[in-house]
CSV table of C-alpha atoms in Angstrom, one decimal:
chain,number,residue,atom,x,y,z
O,1,MET,CA,-26.2,-7.9,-26.4
O,2,ALA,CA,-26.8,-5.7,-29.9
O,3,LEU,CA,-23.7,-3.9,-31.7
O,4,GLN,CA,-25.6,-0.6,-32.4
O,5,ASN,CA,-25.4,2.5,-31.3
O,6,PRO,CA,-26.7,2.8,-28.7
O,7,VAL,CA,-25.7,-0.5,-27.7
O,8,LYS,CA,-29.3,-2.6,-26.0
O,9,ALA,CA,-28.8,-5.4,-23.8
O,10,ARG,CA,-31.3,-8.4,-22.9
O,11,LEU,CA,-30.7,-10.4,-20.0
O,12,LEU,CA,-33.0,-13.5,-19.3
O,13,LEU,CA,-32.8,-15.0,-15.6
O,14,LYS,CA,-34.4,-18.1,-14.5
O,15,MET,CA,-35.2,-17.9,-11.0
O,16,ASN,CA,-35.8,-20.8,-8.4
O,17,SER,CA,-38.7,-19.7,-7.1
O,18,SER,CA,-41.3,-16.7,-7.9
O,19,LYS,CA,-40.5,-15.2,-4.5
O,20,ASN,CA,-36.9,-14.6,-5.7
O,21,ALA,CA,-37.8,-13.4,-9.2
O,22,ALA,CA,-39.6,-10.8,-6.9
O,23,GLU,CA,-36.9,-10.4,-4.5
O,24,LEU,CA,-34.3,-9.6,-7.4
O,25,ALA,CA,-36.9,-7.9,-9.4
O,26,ARG,CA,-37.3,-5.2,-6.4
O,27,ASN,CA,-33.7,-4.7,-5.6
O,28,LEU,CA,-32.6,-4.5,-9.2
O,29,HIS,CA,-35.3,-1.7,-9.0
O,30,ASP,CA,-34.1,-0.1,-6.0
O,31,GLN,CA,-30.0,-0.7,-6.5
O,32,PRO,CA,-29.4,-1.3,-10.0
O,33,GLN,CA,-25.8,0.2,-9.4
O,34,ARG,CA,-25.5,-2.8,-6.9
O,35,TRP,CA,-26.4,-5.5,-9.3
O,36,LEU,CA,-25.7,-4.1,-13.0
O,37,ARG,CA,-22.0,-3.2,-13.1
O,38,LEU,CA,-18.7,-4.7,-14.0
O,39,ALA,CA,-16.7,-6.6,-11.7
O,40,ASP,CA,-13.3,-5.3,-10.8
O,41,SER,CA,-14.5,-1.6,-12.5
O,42,GLU,CA,-16.6,1.5,-11.6
O,43,LEU,CA,-18.6,1.0,-14.5
O,44,LEU,CA,-22.0,0.3,-14.4
O,45,LEU,CA,-23.6,-1.8,-17.2
O,46,TYR,CA,-26.3,0.7,-17.8
O,47,SER,CA,-26.8,4.6,-18.5
O,48,GLN,CA,-31.1,4.1,-17.2
O,49,PRO,CA,-32.3,1.9,-14.9
O,50,PRO,CA,-33.1,-0.8,-16.5
O,51,GLU,CA,-36.8,-2.1,-17.7
O,52,ILE,CA,-37.7,-5.3,-15.7
O,53,GLN,CA,-40.3,-7.8,-16.8
O,54,ARG,CA,-41.7,-10.4,-15.4
O,55,GLN,CA,-42.0,-13.5,-17.8
O,56,GLY,CA,-44.1,-16.6,-16.3
O,57,ASP,CA,-44.0,-16.9,-12.3
O,58,SER,CA,-39.7,-17.3,-12.1
O,59,ASN,CA,-38.3,-15.9,-14.7
O,60,LEU,CA,-37.3,-12.3,-15.1
O,61,GLU,CA,-36.1,-10.2,-18.6
O,62,LEU,CA,-34.3,-7.2,-18.0
O,63,ARG,CA,-33.6,-4.9,-21.1
O,64,PHE,CA,-31.2,-1.7,-21.1
O,65,THR,CA,-28.8,0.7,-22.7
O,66,LEU,CA,-25.2,0.2,-22.2
O,67,PRO,CA,-22.4,3.0,-22.1
O,68,GLU,CA,-20.3,2.4,-24.8
O,69,ASN,CA,-17.2,2.0,-22.5
O,70,SER,CA,-18.6,-0.5,-20.6
O,71,ALA,CA,-19.9,-2.2,-23.7
O,72,ARG,CA,-16.1,-2.1,-25.0
O,73,LEU,CA,-14.8,-3.3,-21.8
O,74,LEU,CA,-17.4,-6.3,-21.8
O,75,LEU,CA,-16.8,-7.3,-25.3
O,76,GLU,CA,-12.9,-7.4,-24.6
O,77,ARG,CA,-13.7,-9.5,-21.3
O,78,ILE,CA,-15.5,-11.7,-23.5
O,79,ALA,CA,-12.8,-12.3,-25.6
O,80,LYS,CA,-10.4,-13.2,-23.7
O,81,THR,CA,-12.6,-16.1,-22.2
O,82,ASP,CA,-11.7,-19.6,-23.3
O,83,ALA,CA,-15.3,-20.9,-23.8
O,84,GLY,CA,-14.1,-23.9,-25.1
O,85,ALA,CA,-12.5,-25.0,-22.2
O,86,ALA,CA,-14.9,-24.2,-19.8
O,87,LEU,CA,-17.5,-26.2,-21.4
O,88,THR,CA,-15.1,-29.3,-21.5
O,89,ALA,CA,-14.4,-28.4,-17.8
O,90,HIS,CA,-18.2,-28.9,-16.8
């Protein structure tokens, strides 16, 4: 996530197979509101449908602009997580 105005996001996804990557890309294209939303919130993570690119056989790259209120809530949630404890627990 780049903290500029507008807030831009880039999400890299590594899938198990090219079939899974193609299926997720299709689902993201057809129903981005189902996949790109903040949990426990009505806020979407995008203001326009994401740009989806295939990277190799089984990787996807998503690029999208985050609405300001979604970006603020996402940063608040990230700030509340204890990354150190999560890393040592695994």
